[in-house]
């Protein structure tokens, strides 16, 4: 199967998108960090239903990693990623270098409040500034009609929606459901770091969150259920729990009984950090 076209520079990306626009074609974008799996592919399928052309960016964004995090270790596999894009029918891969995205003396930062407060930010304070900055750049570079983001990174999805709303960026943000393996484990590029024993524990995360979300919806007592879920995660073998938190599903403020919500968690297995979230039914 032929690979999609590849643009490595912003100028090349813009030229290719401009040619589509001259033909009157609509454009969807799926930003990724590569190491593509079925979760990413599901976003591409949605993008291809929404628009006539689909751009997937593959860029491991250094500004969203802290110096202590896994930037150097993060899996990079461009050739097999391009195979997956070809299979999915994606038209263009944007694969910029770090220096293309952040030339020398780069000094801008996009910072979004609101839904970025707490949760991930309590543990990765640099993360959403990095995400908001790179997503803003990608949207200005590509100027897509819409972009698809996974609910797997639920707080990120809320932050990107807020970013587009507050800065009047005319990109329609589409949230896509989390793709899981047969055991309920959310697909993630970081699952590749886990051995068999780690995978067996990781596969319990979603079940514990779902049980807790059901109990919260039933009794309305988020505090005691999140404490119980945290304890259950530790007992089942997770090495650390950054947070288990019930939040209102759009603003990510504290969840109120009777409202639709989201139960979000971040946990550790050895040096691997996993996140997941489930709906708290209204
Ligand atoms: P990443 O490459 O991890 O930055 O993810 C790129 C996009 O894929 C983000 O919008 C993620 O939320 C989304 N994504 C990652 N894993 C999944 C999954 N298991 N199901 C659905 N979307 C996902």
PDB file of C-alpha atoms and ligand atoms in Angstrom:
ATOM      1  CA  UNK A   1       0.000   0.000   0.000  1.00  0.00           C
ATOM      2  CA  UNK A   2       1.501   3.395  -0.929  1.00  0.00           C
ATOM      3  CA  UNK A   3       2.410   5.670   1.970  1.00  0.00           C
ATOM      4  CA  UNK A   4       0.512   8.933   2.332  1.00  0.00           C
ATOM      5  CA  UNK A   5       2.217  12.127   1.265  1.00  0.00           C
ATOM      6  CA  UNK A   6       4.594  13.412   3.916  1.00  0.00           C
ATOM      7  CA  UNK A   7       5.277  17.055   4.778  1.00  0.00           C
ATOM      8  CA  UNK A   8       8.255  17.720   7.025  1.00  0.00           C
ATOM      9  CA  UNK A   9       8.075  21.502   6.928  1.00  0.00           C
ATOM     10  CA  UNK A  10       5.340  24.015   7.657  1.00  0.00           C
ATOM     11  CA  UNK A  11       5.806  25.506   4.181  1.00  0.00           C
ATOM     12  CA  UNK A  12       5.251  22.117   2.541  1.00  0.00           C
ATOM     13  CA  UNK A  13       2.215  21.391   4.746  1.00  0.00           C
ATOM     14  CA  UNK A  14       0.678  24.751   3.869  1.00  0.00           C
ATOM     15  CA  UNK A  15       1.301  24.261   0.142  1.00  0.00           C
ATOM     16  CA  UNK A  16      -0.408  20.867   0.177  1.00  0.00           C
ATOM     17  CA  UNK A  17      -3.403  22.083   2.190  1.00  0.00           C
ATOM     18  CA  UNK A  18      -3.669  25.150  -0.056  1.00  0.00           C
ATOM     19  CA  UNK A  19      -3.901  22.904  -3.111  1.00  0.00           C
ATOM     20  CA  UNK A  20      -6.806  21.027  -1.500  1.00  0.00           C
ATOM     21  CA  UNK A  21      -8.521  24.271  -0.593  1.00  0.00           C
ATOM     22  CA  UNK A  22      -8.271  25.433  -4.218  1.00  0.00           C
ATOM     23  CA  UNK A  23     -10.253  22.303  -5.120  1.00  0.00           C
ATOM     24  CA  UNK A  24     -12.841  23.215  -2.462  1.00  0.00           C
ATOM     25  CA  UNK A  25     -12.025  20.209  -0.241  1.00  0.00           C
ATOM     26  CA  UNK A  26     -12.647  20.165   3.510  1.00  0.00           C
ATOM     27  CA  UNK A  27      -9.814  19.186   5.858  1.00  0.00           C
ATOM     28  CA  UNK A  28      -9.733  17.294   9.163  1.00  0.00           C
ATOM     29  CA  UNK A  29      -6.717  16.956  11.428  1.00  0.00           C
ATOM     30  CA  UNK A  30      -5.625  14.341  13.984  1.00  0.00           C
ATOM     31  CA  UNK A  31      -2.670  15.451  16.122  1.00  0.00           C
ATOM     32  CA  UNK A  32      -0.607  12.534  17.508  1.00  0.00           C
ATOM     33  CA  UNK A  33       2.793  11.731  18.943  1.00  0.00           C
ATOM     34  CA  UNK A  34       3.096   8.600  16.782  1.00  0.00           C
ATOM     35  CA  UNK A  35       3.581   4.972  17.897  1.00  0.00           C
ATOM     36  CA  UNK A  36       0.145   4.624  16.380  1.00  0.00           C
ATOM     37  CA  UNK A  37      -2.349   2.058  17.665  1.00  0.00           C
ATOM     38  CA  UNK A  38      -6.030   1.264  17.097  1.00  0.00           C
ATOM     39  CA  UNK A  39      -7.063   4.205  19.299  1.00  0.00           C
ATOM     40  CA  UNK A  40      -5.334   6.634  16.944  1.00  0.00           C
ATOM     41  CA  UNK A  41      -6.775   4.842  13.902  1.00  0.00           C
ATOM     42  CA  UNK A  42     -10.315   5.261  15.276  1.00  0.00           C
ATOM     43  CA  UNK A  43      -9.718   9.040  15.346  1.00  0.00           C
ATOM     44  CA  UNK A  44      -8.571   8.942  11.721  1.00  0.00           C
ATOM     45  CA  UNK A  45     -11.730   7.066  10.697  1.00  0.00           C
ATOM     46  CA  UNK A  46     -13.872   9.765  12.321  1.00  0.00           C
ATOM     47  CA  UNK A  47     -11.776  12.480  10.640  1.00  0.00           C
ATOM     48  CA  UNK A  48     -12.267  10.829   7.253  1.00  0.00           C
ATOM     49  CA  UNK A  49     -16.032  10.715   7.807  1.00  0.00           C
ATOM     50  CA  UNK A  50     -16.086  14.418   8.697  1.00  0.00           C
ATOM     51  CA  UNK A  51     -13.924  15.804   5.915  1.00  0.00           C
ATOM     52  CA  UNK A  52     -12.670  15.015   2.426  1.00  0.00           C
ATOM     53  CA  UNK A  53      -8.988  15.189   3.370  1.00  0.00           C
ATOM     54  CA  UNK A  54      -7.226  14.100   6.561  1.00  0.00           C
ATOM     55  CA  UNK A  55      -3.882  15.302   7.932  1.00  0.00           C
ATOM     56  CA  UNK A  56      -2.258  13.377  10.785  1.00  0.00           C
ATOM     57  CA  UNK A  57       0.605  15.078  12.596  1.00  0.00           C
ATOM     58  CA  UNK A  58       3.259  12.907  14.203  1.00  0.00           C
ATOM     59  CA  UNK A  59       5.339  14.957  16.583  1.00  0.00           C
ATOM     60  CA  UNK A  60       6.677  14.021  20.015  1.00  0.00           C
ATOM     61  CA  UNK A  61       6.262  17.464  21.520  1.00  0.00           C
ATOM     62  CA  UNK A  62       9.179  18.246  23.839  1.00  0.00           C
ATOM     63  CA  UNK A  63       7.465  21.198  25.561  1.00  0.00           C
ATOM     64  CA  UNK A  64       4.861  18.967  27.207  1.00  0.00           C
ATOM     65  CA  UNK A  65       7.481  16.746  28.861  1.00  0.00           C
ATOM     66  CA  UNK A  66       9.270  17.631  32.089  1.00  0.00           C
ATOM     67  CA  UNK A  67      13.057  16.971  32.140  1.00  0.00           C
ATOM     68  CA  UNK A  68      12.410  13.934  34.366  1.00  0.00           C
ATOM     69  CA  UNK A  69       9.852  12.399  31.978  1.00  0.00           C
ATOM     70  CA  UNK A  70      10.117   9.874  29.143  1.00  0.00           C
ATOM     71  CA  UNK A  71      10.791  12.198  26.144  1.00  0.00           C
ATOM     72  CA  UNK A  72      13.913  10.301  25.022  1.00  0.00           C
ATOM     73  CA  UNK A  73      12.386   6.902  25.678  1.00  0.00           C
ATOM     74  CA  UNK A  74       9.020   7.692  24.053  1.00  0.00           C
ATOM     75  CA  UNK A  75       8.486   5.127  21.239  1.00  0.00           C
ATOM     76  CA  UNK A  76       9.303   6.419  17.747  1.00  0.00           C
ATOM     77  CA  UNK A  77       8.457   4.226  14.731  1.00  0.00           C
ATOM     78  CA  UNK A  78       7.780   6.422  11.722  1.00  0.00           C
ATOM     79  CA  UNK A  79       7.934   3.688   9.034  1.00  0.00           C
ATOM     80  CA  UNK A  80       5.286   1.493  10.642  1.00  0.00           C
ATOM     81  CA  UNK A  81       3.232   4.603  11.526  1.00  0.00           C
ATOM     82  CA  UNK A  82       3.171   5.555   7.835  1.00  0.00           C
ATOM     83  CA  UNK A  83       1.945   2.012   7.040  1.00  0.00           C
ATOM     84  CA  UNK A  84      -0.930   2.511   9.464  1.00  0.00           C
ATOM     85  CA  UNK A  85      -1.793   5.882   7.925  1.00  0.00           C
ATOM     86  CA  UNK A  86      -1.837   4.273   4.472  1.00  0.00           C
ATOM     87  CA  UNK A  87      -4.152   1.490   5.681  1.00  0.00           C
ATOM     88  CA  UNK A  88      -6.484   4.070   7.232  1.00  0.00           C
ATOM     89  CA  UNK A  89      -6.593   6.115   3.990  1.00  0.00           C
ATOM     90  CA  UNK A  90      -5.022   9.240   5.512  1.00  0.00           C
ATOM     91  CA  UNK A  91      -3.921  11.730   2.849  1.00  0.00           C
ATOM     92  CA  UNK A  92      -1.052  13.570   4.484  1.00  0.00           C
ATOM     93  CA  UNK A  93       1.359  13.002   7.372  1.00  0.00           C
ATOM     94  CA  UNK A  94       2.926  16.083   8.927  1.00  0.00           C
ATOM     95  CA  UNK A  95       6.187  14.997  10.571  1.00  0.00           C
ATOM     96  CA  UNK A  96       8.088  18.140  11.569  1.00  0.00           C
ATOM     97  CA  UNK A  97      11.406  18.084  13.414  1.00  0.00           C
ATOM     98  CA  UNK A  98      11.673  19.719  16.836  1.00  0.00           C
ATOM     99  CA  UNK A  99      13.619  22.610  15.275  1.00  0.00           C
ATOM    100  CA  UNK A 100      10.928  23.129  12.622  1.00  0.00           C
ATOM    101  CA  UNK A 101       8.329  23.527  15.384  1.00  0.00           C
ATOM    102  CA  UNK A 102      10.566  25.360  17.857  1.00  0.00           C
ATOM    103  CA  UNK A 103      13.264  27.298  15.999  1.00  0.00           C
ATOM    104  CA  UNK A 104      16.096  28.811  17.962  1.00  0.00           C
ATOM    105  CA  UNK A 105      14.949  31.579  20.335  1.00  0.00           C
ATOM    106  CA  UNK A 106      11.346  30.371  20.258  1.00  0.00           C
ATOM    107  CA  UNK A 107       9.704  32.288  23.114  1.00  0.00           C
ATOM    108  CA  UNK A 108       5.918  31.877  22.906  1.00  0.00           C
ATOM    109  CA  UNK A 109       3.660  30.029  25.297  1.00  0.00           C
ATOM    110  CA  UNK A 110      -0.097  29.472  25.175  1.00  0.00           C
ATOM    111  CA  UNK A 111      -1.596  28.968  28.612  1.00  0.00           C
ATOM    112  CA  UNK A 112      -5.229  28.007  29.203  1.00  0.00           C
ATOM    113  CA  UNK A 113      -6.899  28.211  32.625  1.00  0.00           C
ATOM    114  CA  UNK A 114     -10.285  26.682  33.405  1.00  0.00           C
ATOM    115  CA  UNK A 115     -10.225  22.933  32.794  1.00  0.00           C
ATOM    116  CA  UNK A 116      -6.435  22.727  32.948  1.00  0.00           C
ATOM    117  CA  UNK A 117      -6.534  23.426  36.719  1.00  0.00           C
ATOM    118  CA  UNK A 118      -5.742  20.428  38.938  1.00  0.00           C
ATOM    119  CA  UNK A 119      -5.668  16.729  37.952  1.00  0.00           C
ATOM    120  CA  UNK A 120      -2.755  16.379  35.459  1.00  0.00           C
ATOM    121  CA  UNK A 121      -1.498  19.881  36.255  1.00  0.00           C
ATOM    122  CA  UNK A 122      -0.973  18.951  39.922  1.00  0.00           C
ATOM    123  CA  UNK A 123       1.569  16.342  38.806  1.00  0.00           C
ATOM    124  CA  UNK A 124       2.754  17.642  35.406  1.00  0.00           C
ATOM    125  CA  UNK A 125       2.658  21.446  35.769  1.00  0.00           C
ATOM    126  CA  UNK A 126       4.241  22.035  32.350  1.00  0.00           C
ATOM    127  CA  UNK A 127       1.946  19.692  30.477  1.00  0.00           C
ATOM    128  CA  UNK A 128      -1.026  21.769  29.309  1.00  0.00           C
ATOM    129  CA  UNK A 129       1.040  24.832  28.390  1.00  0.00           C
ATOM    130  CA  UNK A 130       3.020  22.493  26.146  1.00  0.00           C
ATOM    131  CA  UNK A 131      -0.133  20.938  24.695  1.00  0.00           C
ATOM    132  CA  UNK A 132      -1.910  24.285  24.182  1.00  0.00           C
ATOM    133  CA  UNK A 133       1.166  25.783  22.512  1.00  0.00           C
ATOM    134  CA  UNK A 134       1.711  22.912  20.095  1.00  0.00           C
ATOM    135  CA  UNK A 135      -1.991  22.504  19.275  1.00  0.00           C
ATOM    136  CA  UNK A 136      -2.283  26.246  18.563  1.00  0.00           C
ATOM    137  CA  UNK A 137       0.725  26.008  16.234  1.00  0.00           C
ATOM    138  CA  UNK A 138      -0.633  22.904  14.492  1.00  0.00           C
ATOM    139  CA  UNK A 139      -4.012  24.582  13.964  1.00  0.00           C
ATOM    140  CA  UNK A 140      -2.432  27.786  12.593  1.00  0.00           C
ATOM    141  CA  UNK A 141      -0.130  25.767  10.348  1.00  0.00           C
ATOM    142  CA  UNK A 142      -2.823  23.454   8.988  1.00  0.00           C
ATOM    143  CA  UNK A 143      -6.005  25.547   9.362  1.00  0.00           C
ATOM    144  CA  UNK A 144      -8.249  22.460   9.375  1.00  0.00           C
ATOM    145  CA  UNK A 145     -12.057  22.635   9.507  1.00  0.00           C
ATOM    146  CA  UNK A 146     -12.148  20.128  12.347  1.00  0.00           C
ATOM    147  CA  UNK A 147      -9.815  18.097  14.546  1.00  0.00           C
ATOM    148  CA  UNK A 148     -10.396  14.831  16.401  1.00  0.00           C
ATOM    149  CA  UNK A 149      -9.114  14.212  19.938  1.00  0.00           C
ATOM    150  CA  UNK A 150      -9.583  11.126  22.111  1.00  0.00           C
ATOM    151  CA  UNK A 151     -11.599  11.039  25.319  1.00  0.00           C
ATOM    152  CA  UNK A 152      -8.754   8.861  26.596  1.00  0.00           C
ATOM    153  CA  UNK A 153      -6.997  12.158  27.399  1.00  0.00           C
ATOM    154  CA  UNK A 154     -10.181  13.685  28.735  1.00  0.00           C
ATOM    155  CA  UNK A 155      -8.702  16.745  30.431  1.00  0.00           C
ATOM    156  CA  UNK A 156      -6.696  17.489  27.286  1.00  0.00           C
ATOM    157  CA  UNK A 157      -9.886  17.341  25.195  1.00  0.00           C
ATOM    158  CA  UNK A 158     -11.543  19.877  27.555  1.00  0.00           C
ATOM    159  CA  UNK A 159      -8.477  22.142  27.424  1.00  0.00           C
ATOM    160  CA  UNK A 160      -8.374  22.065  23.608  1.00  0.00           C
ATOM    161  CA  UNK A 161     -12.089  22.925  23.415  1.00  0.00           C
ATOM    162  CA  UNK A 162     -11.502  25.867  25.797  1.00  0.00           C
ATOM    163  CA  UNK A 163      -8.461  26.969  23.769  1.00  0.00           C
ATOM    164  CA  UNK A 164     -10.469  27.144  20.526  1.00  0.00           C
ATOM    165  CA  UNK A 165     -13.398  28.849  22.225  1.00  0.00           C
ATOM    166  CA  UNK A 166     -11.368  31.481  24.060  1.00  0.00           C
ATOM    167  CA  UNK A 167      -8.973  32.310  21.224  1.00  0.00           C
ATOM    168  CA  UNK A 168     -11.637  32.157  18.479  1.00  0.00           C
ATOM    169  CA  UNK A 169      -9.767  29.432  16.637  1.00  0.00           C
ATOM    170  CA  UNK A 170     -12.263  28.263  14.019  1.00  0.00           C
ATOM    171  CA  UNK A 171     -11.625  24.530  14.337  1.00  0.00           C
ATOM    172  CA  UNK A 172     -14.499  22.231  15.289  1.00  0.00           C
ATOM    173  CA  UNK A 173     -13.218  19.904  18.050  1.00  0.00           C
ATOM    174  CA  UNK A 174     -14.617  16.377  17.915  1.00  0.00           C
ATOM    175  CA  UNK A 175     -14.225  14.054  20.923  1.00  0.00           C
ATOM    176  CA  UNK A 176     -13.803  10.337  20.168  1.00  0.00           C
ATOM    177  CA  UNK A 177     -14.536   7.420  22.532  1.00  0.00           C
ATOM    178  CA  UNK A 178     -11.646   5.536  24.121  1.00  0.00           C
ATOM    179  CA  UNK A 179     -10.578   2.368  22.311  1.00  0.00           C
ATOM    180  CA  UNK A 180      -9.744  -0.483  24.705  1.00  0.00           C
ATOM    181  CA  UNK A 181      -8.262  -3.951  24.433  1.00  0.00           C
ATOM    182  CA  UNK A 182     -10.444  -7.006  25.097  1.00  0.00           C
ATOM    183  CA  UNK A 183      -9.749  -6.622  28.834  1.00  0.00           C
ATOM    184  CA  UNK A 184     -10.795  -2.979  29.029  1.00  0.00           C
ATOM    185  CA  UNK A 185      -7.287  -1.495  29.072  1.00  0.00           C
ATOM    186  CA  UNK A 186      -7.264   1.819  27.202  1.00  0.00           C
ATOM    187  CA  UNK A 187      -4.848   1.596  24.282  1.00  0.00           C
ATOM    188  CA  UNK A 188      -1.822   3.796  24.816  1.00  0.00           C
ATOM    189  CA  UNK A 189       1.626   4.107  23.287  1.00  0.00           C
ATOM    190  CA  UNK A 190       2.949   3.827  26.850  1.00  0.00           C
ATOM    191  CA  UNK A 191       1.439   0.322  27.278  1.00  0.00           C
ATOM    192  CA  UNK A 192       4.503  -0.828  25.311  1.00  0.00           C
ATOM    193  CA  UNK A 193       6.575  -0.168  28.455  1.00  0.00           C
ATOM    194  CA  UNK A 194       4.632  -2.831  30.435  1.00  0.00           C
ATOM    195  CA  UNK A 195       5.625  -6.481  30.840  1.00  0.00           C
ATOM    196  CA  UNK A 196       3.040  -9.285  31.183  1.00  0.00           C
ATOM    197  CA  UNK A 197       2.699  -8.849  34.948  1.00  0.00           C
ATOM    198  CA  UNK A 198       2.286  -5.089  34.534  1.00  0.00           C
ATOM    199  CA  UNK A 199      -0.315  -5.560  31.802  1.00  0.00           C
ATOM    200  CA  UNK A 200      -2.315  -7.882  34.051  1.00  0.00           C
ATOM    201  CA  UNK A 201      -2.494  -5.176  36.723  1.00  0.00           C
ATOM    202  CA  UNK A 202      -3.101  -2.358  34.202  1.00  0.00           C
ATOM    203  CA  UNK A 203      -6.134  -4.245  32.899  1.00  0.00           C
ATOM    204  CA  UNK A 204      -7.829  -3.863  36.293  1.00  0.00           C
ATOM    205  CA  UNK A 205      -7.803  -0.053  36.169  1.00  0.00           C
ATOM    206  CA  UNK A 206     -10.885   0.373  34.026  1.00  0.00           C
ATOM    207  CA  UNK A 207     -12.994  -2.103  36.011  1.00  0.00           C
ATOM    208  CA  UNK A 208     -12.185  -0.335  39.295  1.00  0.00           C
ATOM    209  CA  UNK A 209     -13.043   3.048  37.796  1.00  0.00           C
ATOM    210  CA  UNK A 210     -16.290   1.782  36.308  1.00  0.00           C
ATOM    211  CA  UNK A 211     -17.381   0.242  39.607  1.00  0.00           C
ATOM    212  CA  UNK A 212     -16.546   3.475  41.436  1.00  0.00           C
ATOM    213  CA  UNK A 213     -18.416   5.598  38.844  1.00  0.00           C
ATOM    214  CA  UNK A 214     -21.495   3.390  39.202  1.00  0.00           C
ATOM    215  CA  UNK A 215     -21.343   3.675  43.005  1.00  0.00           C
ATOM    216  CA  UNK A 216     -20.915   7.471  42.812  1.00  0.00           C
ATOM    217  CA  UNK A 217     -23.914   7.785  40.484  1.00  0.00           C
ATOM    218  CA  UNK A 218     -25.956   5.622  42.861  1.00  0.00           C
ATOM    219  CA  UNK A 219     -25.067   7.203  46.241  1.00  0.00           C
ATOM    220  CA  UNK A 220     -23.750  10.612  45.217  1.00  0.00           C
ATOM    221  CA  UNK A 221     -20.829  10.243  47.626  1.00  0.00           C
ATOM    222  CA  UNK A 222     -17.833  10.958  45.427  1.00  0.00           C
ATOM    223  CA  UNK A 223     -15.385  11.530  48.275  1.00  0.00           C
ATOM    224  CA  UNK A 224     -15.763   8.132  49.918  1.00  0.00           C
ATOM    225  CA  UNK A 225     -15.934   6.273  46.591  1.00  0.00           C
ATOM    226  CA  UNK A 226     -12.766   7.899  45.255  1.00  0.00           C
ATOM    227  CA  UNK A 227     -10.964   7.012  48.505  1.00  0.00           C
ATOM    228  CA  UNK A 228     -12.178   3.412  48.130  1.00  0.00           C
ATOM    229  CA  UNK A 229     -11.104   3.293  44.484  1.00  0.00           C
ATOM    230  CA  UNK A 230      -7.652   4.607  45.381  1.00  0.00           C
ATOM    231  CA  UNK A 231      -7.303   1.892  48.019  1.00  0.00           C
ATOM    232  CA  UNK A 232      -8.511  -0.791  45.578  1.00  0.00           C
ATOM    233  CA  UNK A 233      -5.950   0.338  42.976  1.00  0.00           C
ATOM    234  CA  UNK A 234      -3.125   0.100  45.507  1.00  0.00           C
ATOM    235  CA  UNK A 235      -4.275  -3.312  46.718  1.00  0.00           C
ATOM    236  CA  UNK A 236      -4.502  -4.718  43.206  1.00  0.00           C
ATOM    237  CA  UNK A 237      -0.865  -3.860  42.527  1.00  0.00           C
ATOM    238  CA  UNK A 238      -0.501  -0.292  41.235  1.00  0.00           C
ATOM    239  CA  UNK A 239       2.665   1.251  42.654  1.00  0.00           C
ATOM    240  CA  UNK A 240       1.222   4.733  42.998  1.00  0.00           C
ATOM    241  CA  UNK A 241      -1.985   6.686  42.478  1.00  0.00           C
ATOM    242  CA  UNK A 242      -1.610  10.350  41.493  1.00  0.00           C
ATOM    243  CA  UNK A 243      -5.352  11.008  41.607  1.00  0.00           C
ATOM    244  CA  UNK A 244      -8.810   9.525  41.374  1.00  0.00           C
ATOM    245  CA  UNK A 245     -11.258  12.408  41.024  1.00  0.00           C
ATOM    246  CA  UNK A 246     -14.913  12.962  40.149  1.00  0.00           C
ATOM    247  CA  UNK A 247     -15.410  16.072  38.016  1.00  0.00           C
ATOM    248  CA  UNK A 248     -18.195  17.787  36.150  1.00  0.00           C
ATOM    249  CA  UNK A 249     -17.886  16.558  32.592  1.00  0.00           C
ATOM    250  CA  UNK A 250     -17.522  19.853  30.695  1.00  0.00           C
ATOM    251  CA  UNK A 251     -15.830  22.317  33.052  1.00  0.00           C
ATOM    252  CA  UNK A 252     -13.949  19.685  35.105  1.00  0.00           C
ATOM    253  CA  UNK A 253     -15.035  21.504  38.272  1.00  0.00           C
ATOM    254  CA  UNK A 254     -15.914  19.364  41.311  1.00  0.00           C
ATOM    255  CA  UNK A 255     -18.716  16.966  40.424  1.00  0.00           C
ATOM    256  CA  UNK A 256     -22.157  17.668  41.918  1.00  0.00           C
ATOM    257  CA  UNK A 257     -24.663  14.883  42.587  1.00  0.00           C
ATOM    258  CA  UNK A 258     -27.232  14.594  39.821  1.00  0.00           C
ATOM    259  CA  UNK A 259     -24.934  16.126  37.164  1.00  0.00           C
ATOM    260  CA  UNK A 260     -23.201  14.213  34.409  1.00  0.00           C
ATOM    261  CA  UNK A 261     -19.620  13.688  35.341  1.00  0.00           C
ATOM    262  CA  UNK A 262     -16.347  12.013  34.654  1.00  0.00           C
ATOM    263  CA  UNK A 263     -14.207   9.941  36.973  1.00  0.00           C
ATOM    264  CA  UNK A 264     -10.543  10.476  36.082  1.00  0.00           C
ATOM    265  CA  UNK A 265      -7.442   8.703  37.343  1.00  0.00           C
ATOM    266  CA  UNK A 266      -3.683   8.604  36.906  1.00  0.00           C
ATOM    267  CA  UNK A 267      -1.693   5.662  38.274  1.00  0.00           C
ATOM    268  CA  UNK A 268       1.820   4.282  38.216  1.00  0.00           C
ATOM    269  CA  UNK A 269       3.189   0.833  37.440  1.00  0.00           C
ATOM    270  CA  UNK A 270       6.909   1.008  38.061  1.00  0.00           C
ATOM    271  CA  UNK A 271       8.109   3.938  35.955  1.00  0.00           C
ATOM    272  CA  UNK A 272       5.062   3.852  33.672  1.00  0.00           C
ATOM    273  CA  UNK A 273       2.263   6.351  34.224  1.00  0.00           C
ATOM    274  CA  UNK A 274      -1.201   5.438  32.932  1.00  0.00           C
ATOM    275  CA  UNK A 275      -4.341   7.579  32.750  1.00  0.00           C
ATOM    276  CA  UNK A 276      -7.945   6.597  32.182  1.00  0.00           C
ATOM    277  CA  UNK A 277     -11.429   7.979  32.765  1.00  0.00           C
ATOM    278  CA  UNK A 278     -15.031   6.843  32.636  1.00  0.00           C
ATOM    279  CA  UNK A 279     -18.406   8.524  32.574  1.00  0.00           C
ATOM    280  CA  UNK A 280     -20.375   9.051  35.794  1.00  0.00           C
ATOM    281  CA  UNK A 281     -23.914   8.652  34.512  1.00  0.00           C
ATOM    282  CA  UNK A 282     -26.308  11.488  35.455  1.00  0.00           C
TER     283      UNK A 282
HETATM  284  P1  LIG B   1      -1.013  10.705  21.654  1.00  0.00           P
HETATM  285  O1  LIG B   1      -0.296  10.181  20.460  1.00  0.00           O
HETATM  286  O2  LIG B   1      -0.931   9.826  22.853  1.00  0.00           O
HETATM  287  O3  LIG B   1      -0.696  12.156  21.936  1.00  0.00           O
HETATM  288  O4  LIG B   1      -2.554  10.697  21.264  1.00  0.00           O
HETATM  289  C1  LIG B   1      -3.016  11.333  20.102  1.00  0.00           C
HETATM  290  C2  LIG B   1      -4.527  11.362  20.127  1.00  0.00           C
HETATM  291  O5  LIG B   1      -5.009  10.015  20.202  1.00  0.00           O
HETATM  292  C3  LIG B   1      -5.093  12.082  21.355  1.00  0.00           C
HETATM  293  O6  LIG B   1      -6.232  12.842  20.949  1.00  0.00           O
HETATM  294  C4  LIG B   1      -5.477  10.948  22.263  1.00  0.00           C
HETATM  295  O7  LIG B   1      -6.519  11.271  23.160  1.00  0.00           O
HETATM  296  C5  LIG B   1      -5.923   9.906  21.264  1.00  0.00           C
HETATM  297  N1  LIG B   1      -5.882   8.564  21.838  1.00  0.00           N
HETATM  298  C6  LIG B   1      -4.833   7.978  22.473  1.00  0.00           C
HETATM  299  N2  LIG B   1      -5.188   6.751  22.916  1.00  0.00           N
HETATM  300  C7  LIG B   1      -6.488   6.569  22.561  1.00  0.00           C
HETATM  301  C8  LIG B   1      -7.433   5.511  22.736  1.00  0.00           C
HETATM  302  N3  LIG B   1      -7.106   4.393  23.373  1.00  0.00           N
HETATM  303  N4  LIG B   1      -8.675   5.661  22.237  1.00  0.00           N
HETATM  304  C9  LIG B   1      -9.019   6.812  21.587  1.00  0.00           C
HETATM  305  N5  LIG B   1      -8.176   7.843  21.383  1.00  0.00           N
HETATM  306  C10 LIG B   1      -6.927   7.725  21.866  1.00  0.00           C
END
